[in-house]
Structures are given as C-alpha cells and as structure tokens.
Amino acid sequence: MTNRRRFLKTAALGAAAAALSPVAGAVDAGASGAPTKGAVRVVSTWDFGVAANQAAWSILSRGGHSLDAVEAGARVPEADIKNHSVGLGGYPDRDGQVTLDASIMDADMNCGGVACLEDVEHAVSVARRVMERTPHVLLVGQGARQFALEQGFKKQNLLTPAANKAWREWLKTAHYKPVINSEVRSYGAGVPGGKDNHDTIGILARDARGKLAGACTTSGMAWKLRGRVGDSPIIGAGLYVDGEVGGATSTGVGEEVIRNAGSFLVVELMRQGRTPQEACKEAVLRVLRKHRSTAGDIQVAFLAMNKDGEFGAWAIQPGFAYAVCDAQNQRALIKSGSVLGA
Ligand code: ASP
C-alpha cells in the first residue's frame, strides 16, 4: 500500500519540476485547472490515478472516446493486487468475501453500475455492459455476477493471499465491528480504516470531441458488513456526468456521499456557475454541516471537471490528492485543498 505521506512529498517535488507547464499553477493545494480551458484531459483520484491516467491518455491522445478512456483507466487499479481498495486484491467484507462496486456514465446520461459484485475483477467493464446491453442501470449481488459470467467475464477468486492474511488478522480482535475510514485516526500505515484505506478510483475525461465521461470503481470499506454498498456504483452519489455541465466523482466514506447525493450536487453547483473547485468545496461543506458531530472525523473528497475541461477538487481532511494528465503535463499529482487541517 502506498505511503500517503511519501507520495505527497513526491507531489510537492513534482510541482517544482512542473513549474513552467500549463497545469503547474494547479499543483498547489486547492488550485483549479482554469488556465487550460478546452483541453483534452483526464483526472483521477489518488496517487494511483497517475498510472490510470496513462492508460486513459493512450486512448485520448489518439483521438479516442472519453468513455473508452475512463474504462481503460479504471481497469488499471482494478488489476493491481497491491491496491487493497479496488478490484483484485481488495480487502474483503467481514465474512471474507471481496465485493466490488462500480459505475460508468457518459455525457448523454447513459450509465450503468454493479454493486456487491463477486468473483469478477473488472467491475467497471461489467458496469459498462449493464449500460450498453441491458435496459437497466444497476445490477447487484448474485444477479450482477450471473450477468457478468453470461457476458463472458472470467470468474476468479479476488481474495489474494495478502488480503486474506490481513482479514484473518482483523478477525482476531474485530468482534465484527465495521471500521470507519478516516484520515485522522491512526490505525497504522496500511491498516484498513486508517489513512491508507479509502481509495476508490474516480476518473473523469474530456476527449477531442469535447465529450465527457466518468467511471468509479472500488472494493469499498474494508471489513464492511456483508451486503454493504457504498457510493461508487450509485449514479448521482459516487459519479455523475452531464455533458451540458460537467462531471464529478467522489472518494471517502460512501454513506456520507450517498446521504448528500454528492456527485449530483457538485454538478448542479457547477450548473449554477461555480467552478469545479468551488462546487467540490461547497459539497464537502454540505456533508460537514449536516453531520457535524461525526463527519469531522472522516474523509470525503470530490473531484470534478466541467465541460471545458477545467478541474478542481476539495476534501474534508488533508491527505487527498488527484492525478491530472493532458498534452502539457502527463503525470501531475495535485494535493487537494481541505476544510480541516493544513
Ligand atoms: N467511497 C468508497 C465506499 O464508501 C470507499 C472509499 O473511497 O474509500 O465504498
């Protein structure tokens, strides 16, 4: 698991190196992508978004479609066994089952999702099949799994030895209490529930035709109650795209995002004239205002891009970063502004 402190330091160094590039002004806490309006661009949550963006960029840079780009990008952490919060290698629920949540959406309100999907690595691609090959938006549990296998997706055990070991360790003292994700609690580096474990990938892209698309995929909260579904597969919560306005995605404690229809809220705020960063900040403040007593202890972050390719993010806690890739800057990692702390 990546050490968050280490990568943010790397981001700061990258900021200095990128000082002359068009997005360099964005490589500061809280800055937005205003200078490069109209760009072909992809943005993704967290440090592993850098690698995801590379896969997306290989499609965007050849004139490919944003929908293909976000799917290709999301598949990168899904296949990474070292990433314990997305896809293969994700930490399981309290009963030892890895269950995946994912969604995908284009600029024209076409969308699909899967929730609580087992035994299939690329949940984002199953979500796309739901969108393209069924009249439905969301399939869950055994039905989602059955659909995926019927569609030819490979059945595989998603519980890697490392994730199984971590789960068995947790069982020793767990008393089956689910663990809330938090930037501010110190469970120790890499420990589920601690600062290294709420790492959904949300990815938004704008292609050369000016079309937006987004995707979101996660194994969700580690040791969650069996059947728990987070924000990521829910259109309007973990992901929302409206081609007339922009797109938004989220990471952090999904329950808080669902309660506030978070990504929909960010897009609607952009529709009312806010910049992506302003919209993300207002949505985060909404979460805090409504649940002041508990929300201050958890992390929720939003990432948004408007129809012109301008981008921005905001988080409750410090520690959230997002990756940006466009023609000028291929591997930028940007430290988000936050409401609490430095
Ligand atoms: N939002 C995801 C969920 O609640 C997890 C995360 O991003 O930490 O399932």
Short mmCIF file of N, CA and C in Angstrom, two decimals, residues 14-114:
data_model
loop_
_atom_site.label_atom_id
_atom_site.label_comp_id
_atom_site.label_asym_id
_atom_site.label_seq_id
_atom_site.Cartn_x
_atom_site.Cartn_y
_atom_site.Cartn_z
N GLY A 14 7.30 17.23 -7.59
CA GLY A 14 6.79 17.30 -8.96
C GLY A 14 6.27 18.67 -9.29
N ALA A 15 5.69 19.34 -8.29
CA ALA A 15 5.16 20.67 -8.51
C ALA A 15 6.26 21.62 -8.93
N ALA A 16 7.41 21.51 -8.25
CA ALA A 16 8.52 22.38 -8.60
C ALA A 16 9.00 22.07 -10.01
N ALA A 17 9.09 20.79 -10.33
CA ALA A 17 9.59 20.40 -11.65
C ALA A 17 8.65 20.85 -12.76
N ALA A 18 7.37 20.92 -12.45
CA ALA A 18 6.38 21.25 -13.47
C ALA A 18 6.07 22.74 -13.53
N ALA A 19 6.92 23.54 -12.91
CA ALA A 19 6.58 24.95 -12.71
C ALA A 19 6.29 25.73 -14.00
N LEU A 20 6.77 25.27 -15.13
CA LEU A 20 6.54 26.03 -16.36
C LEU A 20 5.37 25.50 -17.18
N SER A 21 4.80 24.40 -16.76
CA SER A 21 3.74 23.81 -17.58
C SER A 21 2.40 24.46 -17.28
N PRO A 22 1.44 24.34 -18.22
CA PRO A 22 0.15 25.00 -18.04
C PRO A 22 -0.61 24.57 -16.80
N VAL A 23 -0.43 23.33 -16.33
CA VAL A 23 -1.16 22.95 -15.14
C VAL A 23 -0.34 23.17 -13.87
N ALA A 24 0.86 23.75 -14.04
CA ALA A 24 1.70 23.91 -12.87
C ALA A 24 1.01 24.73 -11.79
N GLY A 25 0.23 25.73 -12.22
CA GLY A 25 -0.46 26.55 -11.24
C GLY A 25 -1.45 25.75 -10.41
N ALA A 26 -1.82 24.57 -10.92
CA ALA A 26 -2.77 23.74 -10.20
C ALA A 26 -2.08 22.85 -9.17
N VAL A 27 -0.76 22.78 -9.22
CA VAL A 27 -0.08 21.85 -8.33
C VAL A 27 0.19 22.50 -6.98
N ASP A 28 -0.83 23.07 -6.45
CA ASP A 28 -0.83 23.64 -5.11
C ASP A 28 -2.15 23.27 -4.49
N ALA A 29 -2.17 23.18 -3.18
CA ALA A 29 -3.41 22.80 -2.52
C ALA A 29 -4.53 23.72 -2.96
N GLY A 30 -5.57 23.13 -3.49
CA GLY A 30 -6.77 23.89 -3.75
C GLY A 30 -6.85 24.59 -5.08
N ALA A 31 -5.80 24.58 -5.86
CA ALA A 31 -5.88 25.29 -7.14
C ALA A 31 -6.75 24.53 -8.13
N SER A 32 -7.28 25.19 -9.13
CA SER A 32 -8.08 24.51 -10.13
C SER A 32 -7.41 24.65 -11.49
N GLY A 33 -7.99 23.99 -12.47
CA GLY A 33 -7.34 23.92 -13.78
C GLY A 33 -7.78 25.00 -14.74
N ALA A 34 -8.14 26.15 -14.26
CA ALA A 34 -8.70 27.21 -15.09
C ALA A 34 -7.87 27.62 -16.30
N PRO A 35 -6.52 27.61 -16.25
CA PRO A 35 -5.77 28.16 -17.37
C PRO A 35 -5.87 27.36 -18.66
N THR A 36 -6.24 26.10 -18.59
CA THR A 36 -6.17 25.29 -19.79
C THR A 36 -7.56 24.85 -20.26
N LYS A 37 -8.42 25.81 -20.41
CA LYS A 37 -9.78 25.59 -20.87
C LYS A 37 -9.80 24.91 -22.25
N GLY A 38 -10.73 23.99 -22.41
CA GLY A 38 -10.89 23.36 -23.72
C GLY A 38 -9.94 22.21 -24.00
N ALA A 39 -9.20 21.78 -23.01
CA ALA A 39 -8.19 20.74 -23.24
C ALA A 39 -8.79 19.34 -23.29
N VAL A 40 -8.09 18.47 -24.01
CA VAL A 40 -8.32 17.03 -23.85
C VAL A 40 -7.60 16.64 -22.57
N ARG A 41 -8.29 15.97 -21.67
CA ARG A 41 -7.69 15.82 -20.33
C ARG A 41 -8.36 14.66 -19.59
N VAL A 42 -7.62 14.07 -18.68
CA VAL A 42 -8.19 13.07 -17.77
C VAL A 42 -7.72 13.37 -16.35
N VAL A 43 -8.62 13.25 -15.39
CA VAL A 43 -8.28 13.44 -13.97
C VAL A 43 -8.77 12.22 -13.19
N SER A 44 -7.99 11.82 -12.18
CA SER A 44 -8.34 10.64 -11.38
C SER A 44 -8.01 10.86 -9.92
N THR A 45 -8.74 10.19 -9.06
CA THR A 45 -8.48 10.30 -7.62
C THR A 45 -7.22 9.52 -7.22
N TRP A 46 -6.55 10.04 -6.24
CA TRP A 46 -5.44 9.40 -5.53
C TRP A 46 -4.18 9.25 -6.39
N ASP A 47 -3.13 8.78 -5.74
CA ASP A 47 -1.83 8.66 -6.42
C ASP A 47 -1.85 7.61 -7.52
N PHE A 48 -2.60 6.53 -7.33
CA PHE A 48 -2.62 5.52 -8.38
C PHE A 48 -3.38 6.00 -9.61
N GLY A 49 -4.00 7.17 -9.49
CA GLY A 49 -4.61 7.80 -10.67
C GLY A 49 -3.58 8.17 -11.73
N VAL A 50 -2.32 8.33 -11.33
CA VAL A 50 -1.28 8.67 -12.32
C VAL A 50 -1.17 7.53 -13.34
N ALA A 51 -1.10 6.30 -12.86
CA ALA A 51 -1.00 5.15 -13.78
C ALA A 51 -2.30 4.95 -14.55
N ALA A 52 -3.42 5.16 -13.88
CA ALA A 52 -4.72 5.03 -14.55
C ALA A 52 -4.82 6.05 -15.69
N ASN A 53 -4.37 7.27 -15.40
CA ASN A 53 -4.42 8.32 -16.42
C ASN A 53 -3.60 7.97 -17.65
N GLN A 54 -2.47 7.29 -17.43
CA GLN A 54 -1.63 6.91 -18.57
C GLN A 54 -2.41 6.01 -19.53
N ALA A 55 -3.13 5.06 -18.96
CA ALA A 55 -3.93 4.15 -19.80
C ALA A 55 -5.04 4.92 -20.52
N ALA A 56 -5.65 5.84 -19.80
CA ALA A 56 -6.71 6.65 -20.42
C ALA A 56 -6.13 7.55 -21.51
N TRP A 57 -4.96 8.10 -21.21
CA TRP A 57 -4.34 9.04 -22.14
C TRP A 57 -3.94 8.36 -23.45
N SER A 58 -3.55 7.10 -23.38
CA SER A 58 -3.16 6.40 -24.61
C SER A 58 -4.35 6.32 -25.57
N ILE A 59 -5.54 6.40 -25.04
CA ILE A 59 -6.75 6.43 -25.89
C ILE A 59 -7.08 7.86 -26.30
N LEU A 60 -7.10 8.76 -25.34
CA LEU A 60 -7.46 10.16 -25.63
C LEU A 60 -6.50 10.81 -26.62
N SER A 61 -5.22 10.52 -26.48
CA SER A 61 -4.21 11.18 -27.30
C SER A 61 -4.26 10.72 -28.75
N ARG A 62 -4.93 9.59 -28.99
CA ARG A 62 -5.09 9.12 -30.38
C ARG A 62 -6.47 9.49 -30.92
N GLY A 63 -7.14 10.38 -30.23
CA GLY A 63 -8.46 10.81 -30.70
C GLY A 63 -9.59 9.90 -30.27
N GLY A 64 -9.30 9.01 -29.31
CA GLY A 64 -10.31 8.06 -28.85
C GLY A 64 -11.37 8.71 -27.97
N HIS A 65 -12.37 7.92 -27.64
CA HIS A 65 -13.52 8.43 -26.90
C HIS A 65 -13.30 8.41 -25.38
N SER A 66 -13.88 9.40 -24.73
CA SER A 66 -13.70 9.51 -23.28
C SER A 66 -14.25 8.29 -22.54
N LEU A 67 -15.32 7.68 -23.05
CA LEU A 67 -15.88 6.51 -22.36
C LEU A 67 -14.88 5.35 -22.36
N ASP A 68 -14.23 5.14 -23.50
CA ASP A 68 -13.20 4.09 -23.57
C ASP A 68 -12.03 4.44 -22.66
N ALA A 69 -11.71 5.72 -22.60
CA ALA A 69 -10.56 6.16 -21.80
C ALA A 69 -10.80 5.93 -20.31
N VAL A 70 -11.98 6.31 -19.82
CA VAL A 70 -12.20 6.15 -18.36
C VAL A 70 -12.29 4.67 -17.99
N GLU A 71 -12.85 3.86 -18.89
CA GLU A 71 -12.89 2.42 -18.59
C GLU A 71 -11.46 1.86 -18.53
N ALA A 72 -10.66 2.20 -19.53
CA ALA A 72 -9.27 1.69 -19.56
C ALA A 72 -8.51 2.16 -18.33
N GLY A 73 -8.73 3.41 -17.93
CA GLY A 73 -8.03 3.93 -16.75
C GLY A 73 -8.44 3.20 -15.49
N ALA A 74 -9.74 3.01 -15.32
CA ALA A 74 -10.24 2.36 -14.10
C ALA A 74 -9.78 0.91 -13.98
N ARG A 75 -9.55 0.28 -15.11
CA ARG A 75 -9.11 -1.12 -15.09
C ARG A 75 -7.69 -1.29 -14.53
N VAL A 76 -6.92 -0.22 -14.54
CA VAL A 76 -5.52 -0.34 -14.07
C VAL A 76 -5.46 -0.66 -12.57
N PRO A 77 -6.04 0.15 -11.68
CA PRO A 77 -6.02 -0.25 -10.26
C PRO A 77 -6.86 -1.49 -9.98
N GLU A 78 -7.88 -1.76 -10.80
CA GLU A 78 -8.66 -2.99 -10.59
C GLU A 78 -7.79 -4.24 -10.71
N ALA A 79 -6.77 -4.16 -11.57
CA ALA A 79 -5.91 -5.32 -11.80
C ALA A 79 -4.68 -5.33 -10.90
N ASP A 80 -4.51 -4.30 -10.10
CA ASP A 80 -3.30 -4.17 -9.28
C ASP A 80 -3.50 -4.88 -7.93
N ILE A 81 -2.82 -5.98 -7.73
CA ILE A 81 -3.05 -6.74 -6.48
C ILE A 81 -2.50 -6.03 -5.26
N LYS A 82 -1.66 -5.02 -5.49
CA LYS A 82 -1.13 -4.28 -4.33
C LYS A 82 -2.11 -3.21 -3.87
N ASN A 83 -3.10 -2.93 -4.67
CA ASN A 83 -4.11 -1.94 -4.29
C ASN A 83 -5.23 -2.69 -3.55
N HIS A 84 -5.36 -2.42 -2.26
CA HIS A 84 -6.30 -3.19 -1.44
C HIS A 84 -7.67 -2.55 -1.31
N SER A 85 -7.96 -1.58 -2.16
CA SER A 85 -9.30 -0.98 -2.08
C SER A 85 -10.00 -0.89 -3.43
N VAL A 86 -9.41 -1.52 -4.46
CA VAL A 86 -10.05 -1.56 -5.78
C VAL A 86 -9.79 -2.93 -6.39
N GLY A 87 -10.83 -3.57 -6.91
CA GLY A 87 -10.68 -4.77 -7.74
C GLY A 87 -9.98 -5.94 -7.08
N LEU A 88 -9.21 -6.69 -7.89
CA LEU A 88 -8.45 -7.84 -7.43
C LEU A 88 -7.51 -7.42 -6.30
N GLY A 89 -7.52 -8.18 -5.20
CA GLY A 89 -6.65 -7.82 -4.08
C GLY A 89 -7.30 -6.87 -3.10
N GLY A 90 -8.53 -6.45 -3.38
CA GLY A 90 -9.26 -5.58 -2.46
C GLY A 90 -9.51 -6.32 -1.14
N TYR A 91 -9.56 -5.57 -0.04
CA TYR A 91 -9.87 -6.20 1.24
C TYR A 91 -11.34 -6.65 1.23
N PRO A 92 -11.61 -7.80 1.85
CA PRO A 92 -12.97 -8.36 1.81
C PRO A 92 -13.91 -7.72 2.83
N ASP A 93 -15.15 -8.18 2.78
CA ASP A 93 -16.11 -7.78 3.81
C ASP A 93 -15.85 -8.57 5.09
N ARG A 94 -16.67 -8.42 6.10
CA ARG A 94 -16.36 -9.05 7.39
C ARG A 94 -16.44 -10.57 7.32
N ASP A 95 -17.12 -11.08 6.27
CA ASP A 95 -17.23 -12.53 6.13
C ASP A 95 -16.15 -13.10 5.20
N GLY A 96 -15.24 -12.25 4.76
CA GLY A 96 -14.14 -12.74 3.93
C GLY A 96 -14.42 -12.75 2.44
N GLN A 97 -15.48 -12.09 1.99
CA GLN A 97 -15.81 -12.03 0.57
C GLN A 97 -15.42 -10.66 0.00
N VAL A 98 -14.68 -10.67 -1.09
CA VAL A 98 -14.38 -9.41 -1.78
C VAL A 98 -15.59 -9.05 -2.64
N THR A 99 -16.16 -7.89 -2.41
CA THR A 99 -17.32 -7.46 -3.21
C THR A 99 -17.02 -6.08 -3.80
N LEU A 100 -17.27 -5.95 -5.09
CA LEU A 100 -16.88 -4.75 -5.82
C LEU A 100 -18.09 -3.90 -6.20
N ASP A 101 -17.88 -2.58 -6.18
CA ASP A 101 -18.89 -1.61 -6.62
C ASP A 101 -18.28 -0.77 -7.74
N ALA A 102 -19.04 -0.52 -8.80
CA ALA A 102 -18.51 0.31 -9.90
C ALA A 102 -19.63 0.95 -10.70
N SER A 103 -19.30 2.05 -11.35
CA SER A 103 -20.26 2.70 -12.25
C SER A 103 -19.52 3.40 -13.38
N ILE A 104 -20.27 3.70 -14.42
CA ILE A 104 -19.72 4.40 -15.58
C ILE A 104 -20.83 5.25 -16.18
N MET A 105 -20.46 6.41 -16.73
CA MET A 105 -21.50 7.31 -17.26
C MET A 105 -20.91 8.17 -18.37
N ASP A 106 -21.69 8.41 -19.43
CA ASP A 106 -21.21 9.29 -20.49
C ASP A 106 -21.94 10.63 -20.45
N ALA A 107 -21.64 11.47 -21.43
CA ALA A 107 -22.15 12.85 -21.43
C ALA A 107 -23.64 12.93 -21.75
N ASP A 108 -24.20 11.82 -22.24
CA ASP A 108 -25.59 11.83 -22.69
C ASP A 108 -26.53 11.06 -21.76
N MET A 109 -26.13 10.94 -20.49
CA MET A 109 -26.96 10.30 -19.47
C MET A 109 -27.04 8.79 -19.62
N ASN A 110 -26.21 8.21 -20.49
CA ASN A 110 -26.13 6.76 -20.50
C ASN A 110 -25.27 6.34 -19.31
N CYS A 111 -25.74 5.35 -18.55
CA CYS A 111 -24.97 4.97 -17.37
C CYS A 111 -25.27 3.53 -16.97
N GLY A 112 -24.34 2.94 -16.23
CA GLY A 112 -24.52 1.59 -15.74
C GLY A 112 -23.70 1.38 -14.47
N GLY A 113 -24.14 0.41 -13.66
CA GLY A 113 -23.41 0.13 -12.43
C GLY A 113 -23.60 -1.29 -11.96
N VAL A 114 -22.64 -1.74 -11.15
CA VAL A 114 -22.78 -3.01 -10.45
C VAL A 114 -22.43 -2.78 -8.99
#
